[in-house]
PDB file of N, CA and C in Angstrom:
ATOM      1  N   UNK A   5     -17.893  15.568  -0.478  1.00 84.00           N
ATOM      2  CA  UNK A   5     -16.458  15.163  -0.931  1.00 84.00           C
ATOM      3  C   UNK A   5     -15.606  15.920  -1.189  1.00 84.00           C
ATOM      4  N   UNK A   6     -14.053  15.695  -0.456  1.00 90.00           N
ATOM      5  CA  UNK A   6     -13.205  16.797  -1.089  1.00 90.00           C
ATOM      6  C   UNK A   6     -12.807  17.056  -2.775  1.00 90.00           C
ATOM      7  N   UNK A   7     -12.234  17.951  -3.294  1.00 92.00           N
ATOM      8  CA  UNK A   7     -11.336  17.731  -4.413  1.00 92.00           C
ATOM      9  C   UNK A   7     -10.224  18.237  -4.138  1.00 92.00           C
ATOM     10  N   UNK A   8      -9.218  17.592  -4.939  1.00 92.00           N
ATOM     11  CA  UNK A   8      -7.720  17.993  -5.047  1.00 92.00           C
ATOM     12  C   UNK A   8      -7.344  17.797  -6.519  1.00 92.00           C
ATOM     13  N   UNK A   9      -6.445  19.097  -6.962  1.00 93.00           N
ATOM     14  CA  UNK A   9      -5.929  19.620  -8.256  1.00 93.00           C
ATOM     15  C   UNK A   9      -4.478  19.096  -8.081  1.00 93.00           C
ATOM     16  N   UNK A  10      -3.882  18.763  -8.967  1.00 92.00           N
ATOM     17  CA  UNK A  10      -2.813  17.980  -8.490  1.00 92.00           C
ATOM     18  C   UNK A  10      -1.739  18.208 -10.095  1.00 92.00           C
ATOM     19  N   UNK A  11      -0.929  19.254  -9.649  1.00 94.00           N
ATOM     20  CA  UNK A  11      -0.329  19.919 -10.921  1.00 94.00           C
ATOM     21  C   UNK A  11       1.289  19.467 -11.353  1.00 94.00           C
ATOM     22  N   UNK A  12       1.385  19.691 -12.286  1.00 96.00           N
ATOM     23  CA  UNK A  12       3.059  19.185 -12.531  1.00 96.00           C
ATOM     24  C   UNK A  12       3.025  17.507 -13.104  1.00 96.00           C
ATOM     25  N   UNK A  13       2.250  16.876 -12.940  1.00 94.00           N
ATOM     26  CA  UNK A  13       2.045  15.249 -12.879  1.00 94.00           C
ATOM     27  C   UNK A  13       3.144  15.248 -14.213  1.00 94.00           C
ATOM     28  N   UNK A  14       4.151  14.469 -14.109  1.00 95.00           N
ATOM     29  CA  UNK A  14       4.791  14.273 -15.293  1.00 95.00           C
ATOM     30  C   UNK A  14       4.187  13.556 -16.255  1.00 95.00           C
ATOM     31  N   UNK A  15       4.408  13.852 -17.846  1.00 96.00           N
ATOM     32  CA  UNK A  15       3.625  13.202 -18.783  1.00 96.00           C
ATOM     33  C   UNK A  15       3.841  12.003 -18.866  1.00 96.00           C
ATOM     34  N   UNK A  16       4.791  11.093 -18.611  1.00 96.00           N
ATOM     35  CA  UNK A  16       4.929   9.822 -18.432  1.00 96.00           C
ATOM     36  C   UNK A  16       4.031   8.879 -17.522  1.00 96.00           C
ATOM     37  N   UNK A  17       3.826   9.892 -16.480  1.00 96.00           N
ATOM     38  CA  UNK A  17       3.195   9.267 -15.232  1.00 96.00           C
ATOM     39  C   UNK A  17       1.434   9.482 -15.664  1.00 96.00           C
ATOM     40  N   UNK A  18       0.980  10.454 -16.335  1.00 96.00           N
ATOM     41  CA  UNK A  18      -0.302  10.671 -17.021  1.00 96.00           C
ATOM     42  C   UNK A  18      -0.309   9.558 -17.775  1.00 96.00           C
ATOM     43  N   UNK A  19       0.649   9.542 -18.814  1.00 96.00           N
ATOM     44  CA  UNK A  19       0.183   8.457 -19.982  1.00 96.00           C
ATOM     45  C   UNK A  19      -0.209   7.183 -19.150  1.00 96.00           C
ATOM     46  N   UNK A  20       0.794   6.851 -18.604  1.00 96.00           N
ATOM     47  CA  UNK A  20       0.389   5.375 -17.538  1.00 96.00           C
ATOM     48  C   UNK A  20      -1.048   5.345 -17.043  1.00 96.00           C
ATOM     49  N   UNK A  21      -1.183   6.452 -16.270  1.00 96.00           N
ATOM     50  CA  UNK A  21      -2.748   6.063 -15.229  1.00 96.00           C
ATOM     51  C   UNK A  21      -3.539   5.981 -16.254  1.00 96.00           C
ATOM     52  N   UNK A  22      -3.774   6.720 -17.569  1.00 96.00           N
ATOM     53  CA  UNK A  22      -4.826   6.759 -18.898  1.00 96.00           C
ATOM     54  C   UNK A  22      -4.819   5.204 -18.927  1.00 96.00           C
ATOM     55  N   UNK A  23      -3.560   4.609 -19.395  1.00 96.00           N
ATOM     56  CA  UNK A  23      -3.548   3.688 -19.908  1.00 96.00           C
ATOM     57  C   UNK A  23      -4.032   2.692 -18.978  1.00 96.00           C
ATOM     58  N   UNK A  24      -3.581   2.348 -17.826  1.00 95.00           N
ATOM     59  CA  UNK A  24      -4.142   1.895 -16.645  1.00 95.00           C
ATOM     60  C   UNK A  24      -5.857   1.893 -16.363  1.00 95.00           C
ATOM     61  N   UNK A  25      -6.339   3.132 -16.503  1.00 95.00           N
ATOM     62  CA  UNK A  25      -7.699   3.185 -16.577  1.00 95.00           C
ATOM     63  C   UNK A  25      -8.073   2.955 -17.689  1.00 95.00           C
ATOM     64  N   UNK A  26      -7.748   2.775 -18.671  1.00 95.00           N
ATOM     65  CA  UNK A  26      -8.203   2.150 -19.829  1.00 95.00           C
ATOM     66  C   UNK A  26      -8.581   0.695 -19.703  1.00 95.00           C
ATOM     67  N   UNK A  27      -7.466   0.151 -19.244  1.00 95.00           N
ATOM     68  CA  UNK A  27      -7.202  -1.449 -19.037  1.00 95.00           C
ATOM     69  C   UNK A  27      -8.391  -1.855 -18.006  1.00 95.00           C
ATOM     70  N   UNK A  28      -8.968  -0.817 -17.474  1.00 93.00           N
ATOM     71  CA  UNK A  28      -9.297  -1.522 -16.073  1.00 93.00           C
ATOM     72  C   UNK A  28     -11.023  -1.061 -16.594  1.00 93.00           C
ATOM     73  N   UNK A  29     -11.055  -0.566 -17.903  1.00 95.00           N
ATOM     74  CA  UNK A  29     -12.408   0.441 -18.359  1.00 95.00           C
ATOM     75  C   UNK A  29     -12.699   1.647 -17.158  1.00 95.00           C
ATOM     76  N   UNK A  30     -12.390   1.850 -16.705  1.00 94.00           N
ATOM     77  CA  UNK A  30     -12.551   3.271 -15.768  1.00 94.00           C
ATOM     78  C   UNK A  30     -11.879   4.585 -16.510  1.00 94.00           C
ATOM     79  N   UNK A  31     -12.483   5.377 -15.840  1.00 95.00           N
ATOM     80  CA  UNK A  31     -12.271   6.527 -16.375  1.00 95.00           C
ATOM     81  C   UNK A  31     -11.038   6.865 -15.685  1.00 95.00           C
ATOM     82  N   UNK A  32     -10.095   7.976 -16.179  1.00 95.00           N
ATOM     83  CA  UNK A  32      -8.929   8.574 -15.308  1.00 95.00           C
ATOM     84  C   UNK A  32      -9.147   8.830 -13.933  1.00 95.00           C
ATOM     85  N   UNK A  33     -10.408   9.725 -14.042  1.00 95.00           N
ATOM     86  CA  UNK A  33     -10.291  10.449 -12.700  1.00 95.00           C
ATOM     87  C   UNK A  33     -10.663   9.245 -11.638  1.00 95.00           C
ATOM     88  N   UNK A  34     -11.472   8.271 -12.151  1.00 95.00           N
ATOM     89  CA  UNK A  34     -11.577   7.096 -11.021  1.00 95.00           C
ATOM     90  C   UNK A  34     -10.473   6.406 -11.130  1.00 95.00           C
ATOM     91  N   UNK A  35      -9.785   5.948 -11.807  1.00 95.00           N
ATOM     92  CA  UNK A  35      -8.050   5.140 -11.756  1.00 95.00           C
ATOM     93  C   UNK A  35      -7.440   6.118 -10.608  1.00 95.00           C
ATOM     94  N   UNK A  36      -7.705   7.316 -10.424  1.00 95.00           N
ATOM     95  CA  UNK A  36      -6.868   8.114  -9.289  1.00 95.00           C
ATOM     96  C   UNK A  36      -7.312   8.047  -8.136  1.00 95.00           C
ATOM     97  N   UNK A  37      -8.809   7.970  -8.255  1.00 94.00           N
ATOM     98  CA  UNK A  37      -9.480   7.784  -6.949  1.00 94.00           C
ATOM     99  C   UNK A  37      -8.861   6.754  -6.232  1.00 94.00           C
ATOM    100  N   UNK A  38      -9.001   5.478  -7.070  1.00 93.00           N
ATOM    101  CA  UNK A  38      -8.805   4.230  -6.634  1.00 93.00           C
ATOM    102  C   UNK A  38      -7.773   4.096  -6.283  1.00 93.00           C
ATOM    103  N   UNK A  39      -6.347   4.620  -6.993  1.00 94.00           N
ATOM    104  CA  UNK A  39      -4.924   4.433  -6.551  1.00 94.00           C
ATOM    105  C   UNK A  39      -4.778   5.518  -5.118  1.00 94.00           C
ATOM    106  N   UNK A  40      -5.291   6.283  -5.412  1.00 93.00           N
ATOM    107  CA  UNK A  40      -5.066   7.390  -4.011  1.00 93.00           C
ATOM    108  C   UNK A  40      -5.843   6.758  -2.522  1.00 93.00           C
ATOM    109  N   UNK A  41      -6.936   5.926  -2.895  1.00 90.00           N
ATOM    110  CA  UNK A  41      -7.411   4.914  -1.970  1.00 90.00           C
ATOM    111  C   UNK A  41      -6.601   3.676  -1.481  1.00 90.00           C
ATOM    112  N   UNK A  42      -6.269   3.291  -2.294  1.00 87.00           N
ATOM    113  CA  UNK A  42      -5.192   2.057  -1.890  1.00 87.00           C
ATOM    114  C   UNK A  42      -4.110   2.461  -1.317  1.00 87.00           C
ATOM    115  N   UNK A  43      -3.442   3.916  -1.587  1.00 89.00           N
ATOM    116  CA  UNK A  43      -2.301   4.051  -0.766  1.00 89.00           C
ATOM    117  C   UNK A  43      -2.400   4.380   0.343  1.00 89.00           C
ATOM    118  N   UNK A  44      -3.521   4.682   0.854  1.00 90.00           N
ATOM    119  CA  UNK A  44      -3.508   5.346   2.337  1.00 90.00           C
ATOM    120  C   UNK A  44      -4.541   5.003   2.946  1.00 90.00           C
ATOM    121  N   UNK A  45      -5.453   4.089   2.777  1.00 85.00           N
ATOM    122  CA  UNK A  45      -6.298   3.557   3.510  1.00 85.00           C
ATOM    123  C   UNK A  45      -5.677   1.604   4.048  1.00 85.00           C
ATOM    124  N   UNK A  46      -6.218   1.659   5.154  1.00 77.00           N
ATOM    125  CA  UNK A  46      -6.074   0.177   5.550  1.00 77.00           C
ATOM    126  C   UNK A  46      -6.064  -0.771   4.663  1.00 77.00           C
ATOM    127  N   UNK A  47      -5.708  -1.870   4.168  1.00 75.00           N
ATOM    128  CA  UNK A  47      -6.470  -2.945   3.545  1.00 75.00           C
ATOM    129  C   UNK A  47      -6.600  -4.242   4.991  1.00 75.00           C
ATOM    130  N   UNK A  48      -7.872  -4.825   4.737  1.00 76.00           N
ATOM    131  CA  UNK A  48      -8.235  -5.937   5.345  1.00 76.00           C
ATOM    132  C   UNK A  48      -7.468  -7.313   5.025  1.00 76.00           C
ATOM    133  N   UNK A  49      -6.804  -6.971   4.137  1.00 76.00           N
ATOM    134  CA  UNK A  49      -6.075  -8.279   3.496  1.00 76.00           C
ATOM    135  C   UNK A  49      -4.953  -8.934   4.727  1.00 76.00           C
ATOM    136  N   UNK A  50      -5.058 -10.021   4.772  1.00 77.00           N
ATOM    137  CA  UNK A  50      -4.215 -10.615   5.821  1.00 77.00           C
ATOM    138  C   UNK A  50      -2.380 -10.644   5.062  1.00 77.00           C
ATOM    139  N   UNK A  51      -1.480 -10.393   5.252  1.00 80.00           N
ATOM    140  CA  UNK A  51      -0.132 -10.096   4.897  1.00 80.00           C
ATOM    141  C   UNK A  51       0.320 -11.656   5.475  1.00 80.00           C
ATOM    142  N   UNK A  52       1.466 -11.851   4.593  1.00 84.00           N
ATOM    143  CA  UNK A  52       2.169 -13.106   4.958  1.00 84.00           C
ATOM    144  C   UNK A  52       3.006 -12.916   6.361  1.00 84.00           C
ATOM    145  N   UNK A  53       3.489 -12.225   6.902  1.00 80.00           N
ATOM    146  CA  UNK A  53       3.793 -11.987   7.957  1.00 80.00           C
ATOM    147  C   UNK A  53       3.088 -12.631   9.592  1.00 80.00           C
ATOM    148  N   UNK A  54       1.580 -11.717   8.813  1.00 80.00           N
ATOM    149  CA  UNK A  54       0.609 -12.064   9.872  1.00 80.00           C
ATOM    150  C   UNK A  54       0.159 -13.599   9.753  1.00 80.00           C
ATOM    151  N   UNK A  55       0.307 -14.398   8.806  1.00 83.00           N
ATOM    152  CA  UNK A  55      -0.029 -15.638   8.640  1.00 83.00           C
ATOM    153  C   UNK A  55       0.611 -16.473   9.431  1.00 83.00           C
ATOM    154  N   UNK A  56       2.100 -16.292   9.103  1.00 81.00           N
ATOM    155  CA  UNK A  56       3.048 -17.240   9.771  1.00 81.00           C
ATOM    156  C   UNK A  56       3.309 -16.765  10.981  1.00 81.00           C
ATOM    157  N   UNK A  57       2.978 -15.683  11.706  1.00 77.00           N
ATOM    158  CA  UNK A  57       2.989 -15.246  13.005  1.00 77.00           C
ATOM    159  C   UNK A  57       1.722 -16.044  13.918  1.00 77.00           C
ATOM    160  N   UNK A  58       0.318 -15.996  13.213  1.00 82.00           N
ATOM    161  CA  UNK A  58      -0.855 -17.165  13.721  1.00 82.00           C
ATOM    162  C   UNK A  58      -0.397 -18.254  13.876  1.00 82.00           C
ATOM    163  N   UNK A  59       0.724 -18.897  13.298  1.00 83.00           N
ATOM    164  CA  UNK A  59       0.679 -20.598  13.113  1.00 83.00           C
ATOM    165  C   UNK A  59       1.456 -20.723  14.990  1.00 83.00           C
ATOM    166  N   UNK A  60       2.295 -19.688  15.486  1.00 74.00           N
ATOM    167  CA  UNK A  60       3.098 -19.612  16.190  1.00 74.00           C
ATOM    168  C   UNK A  60       1.955 -18.482  17.600  1.00 74.00           C
ATOM    169  N   UNK A  61       1.299 -18.214  17.076  1.00 74.00           N
ATOM    170  CA  UNK A  61       0.128 -17.498  18.436  1.00 74.00           C
ATOM    171  C   UNK A  61      -0.617 -18.399  19.245  1.00 74.00           C
ATOM    172  N   UNK A  62       0.306 -17.979  20.478  1.00 74.00           N
ATOM    173  CA  UNK A  62      -0.579 -18.801  21.401  1.00 74.00           C
ATOM    174  C   UNK A  62       0.179 -19.934  22.039  1.00 74.00           C
ATOM    175  N   UNK A  63       1.221 -20.649  21.528  1.00 74.00           N
ATOM    176  CA  UNK A  63       1.862 -21.255  21.495  1.00 74.00           C
ATOM    177  C   UNK A  63       2.725 -21.002  22.813  1.00 74.00           C
ATOM    178  N   UNK A  64       3.055 -22.315  23.611  1.00 74.00           N
ATOM    179  CA  UNK A  64       3.599 -21.757  24.741  1.00 74.00           C
ATOM    180  C   UNK A  64       5.451 -22.528  24.648  1.00 74.00           C
ATOM    181  N   UNK A  65       6.187 -21.046  24.388  1.00 70.00           N
ATOM    182  CA  UNK A  65       7.528 -21.854  24.390  1.00 70.00           C
ATOM    183  C   UNK A  65       8.431 -21.438  25.322  1.00 70.00           C
ATOM    184  N   UNK A  66       8.876 -22.049  26.251  1.00 69.00           N
ATOM    185  CA  UNK A  66       9.517 -21.459  27.615  1.00 69.00           C
ATOM    186  C   UNK A  66      11.073 -21.575  27.067  1.00 69.00           C
ATOM    187  N   UNK A  67      11.288 -20.751  27.589  1.00 66.00           N
ATOM    188  CA  UNK A  67      13.130 -19.759  27.483  1.00 66.00           C
ATOM    189  C   UNK A  67      12.849 -19.247  26.005  1.00 66.00           C
ATOM    190  N   UNK A  68      11.940 -18.132  25.502  1.00 66.00           N
ATOM    191  CA  UNK A  68      11.734 -17.722  24.424  1.00 66.00           C
ATOM    192  C   UNK A  68      11.228 -16.075  24.260  1.00 66.00           C
ATOM    193  N   UNK A  69      11.657 -15.523  24.096  1.00 66.00           N
ATOM    194  CA  UNK A  69      10.663 -14.274  24.216  1.00 66.00           C
ATOM    195  C   UNK A  69      10.376 -13.592  22.458  1.00 66.00           C
ATOM    196  N   UNK A  70       9.542 -14.530  21.650  1.00 65.00           N
ATOM    197  CA  UNK A  70       9.213 -13.940  20.493  1.00 65.00           C
ATOM    198  C   UNK A  70       8.239 -12.715  20.114  1.00 65.00           C
ATOM    199  N   UNK A  71       8.364 -11.851  20.424  1.00 71.00           N
ATOM    200  CA  UNK A  71       7.637 -10.534  20.162  1.00 71.00           C
ATOM    201  C   UNK A  71       7.693 -10.172  18.547  1.00 71.00           C
ATOM    202  N   UNK A  72       6.954  -9.909  18.091  1.00 73.00           N
ATOM    203  CA  UNK A  72       6.203  -9.483  16.703  1.00 73.00           C
ATOM    204  C   UNK A  72       6.737  -7.846  16.994  1.00 73.00           C
ATOM    205  N   UNK A  73       7.663  -7.466  16.148  1.00 78.00           N
ATOM    206  CA  UNK A  73       8.101  -5.852  16.249  1.00 78.00           C
ATOM    207  C   UNK A  73       6.879  -5.189  15.038  1.00 78.00           C
ATOM    208  N   UNK A  74       6.164  -4.323  15.511  1.00 81.00           N
ATOM    209  CA  UNK A  74       5.047  -3.925  15.069  1.00 81.00           C
ATOM    210  C   UNK A  74       5.614  -2.227  14.368  1.00 81.00           C
ATOM    211  N   UNK A  75       6.857  -1.795  14.968  1.00 84.00           N
ATOM    212  CA  UNK A  75       7.297  -0.190  14.176  1.00 84.00           C
ATOM    213  C   UNK A  75       7.641  -0.129  13.118  1.00 84.00           C
ATOM    214  N   UNK A  76       6.599   0.675  12.540  1.00 84.00           N
ATOM    215  CA  UNK A  76       6.855   0.974  11.082  1.00 84.00           C
ATOM    216  C   UNK A  76       8.003   1.082  10.358  1.00 84.00           C
ATOM    217  N   UNK A  77       8.512   0.695   9.333  1.00 83.00           N
ATOM    218  CA  UNK A  77      10.321   0.776   8.674  1.00 83.00           C
ATOM    219  C   UNK A  77       9.823   2.187   8.129  1.00 83.00           C
ATOM    220  N   UNK A  78      11.377   2.642   7.851  1.00 83.00           N
ATOM    221  CA  UNK A  78      11.826   3.497   6.870  1.00 83.00           C
ATOM    222  C   UNK A  78      12.199   3.004   5.622  1.00 83.00           C
ATOM    223  N   UNK A  79      11.715   3.566   4.504  1.00 82.00           N
ATOM    224  CA  UNK A  79      12.402   2.886   3.344  1.00 82.00           C
ATOM    225  C   UNK A  79      13.895   3.437   3.387  1.00 82.00           C
ATOM    226  N   UNK A  80      14.241   2.717   2.661  1.00 84.00           N
ATOM    227  CA  UNK A  80      15.717   2.606   2.217  1.00 84.00           C
ATOM    228  C   UNK A  80      16.096   3.693   1.684  1.00 84.00           C
ATOM    229  N   UNK A  81      17.257   4.269   1.983  1.00 83.00           N
ATOM    230  CA  UNK A  81      17.769   5.770   1.315  1.00 83.00           C
ATOM    231  C   UNK A  81      19.036   5.090   0.393  1.00 83.00           C
ATOM    232  N   UNK A  82      18.779   5.408  -0.803  1.00 87.00           N
ATOM    233  CA  UNK A  82      19.746   5.163  -1.149  1.00 87.00           C
ATOM    234  C   UNK A  82      20.913   6.074  -1.943  1.00 87.00           C
ATOM    235  N   UNK A  83      20.888   7.062  -1.169  1.00 80.00           N
ATOM    236  CA  UNK A  83      21.474   8.046  -1.853  1.00 80.00           C
ATOM    237  C   UNK A  83      22.287   8.132  -0.921  1.00 80.00           C
TER     238      UNK A  83
END
């Protein structure tokens, strides 16, 4: 397994992670591992959009071209 050393974490973030770890009954290190894994690993959960799409999947709708856009979205830039 690899190791990562993250420097200059803001104090408020560090405190929040420690509090979250304590609330979950885990060490801070384990909490960070879980946070990282959830952030980068694909989820097996079915989202609301997938559920709604499954309602119409396979239905023959003449004169309509319903296609799901699977293009990744770009985050909004508020600046």
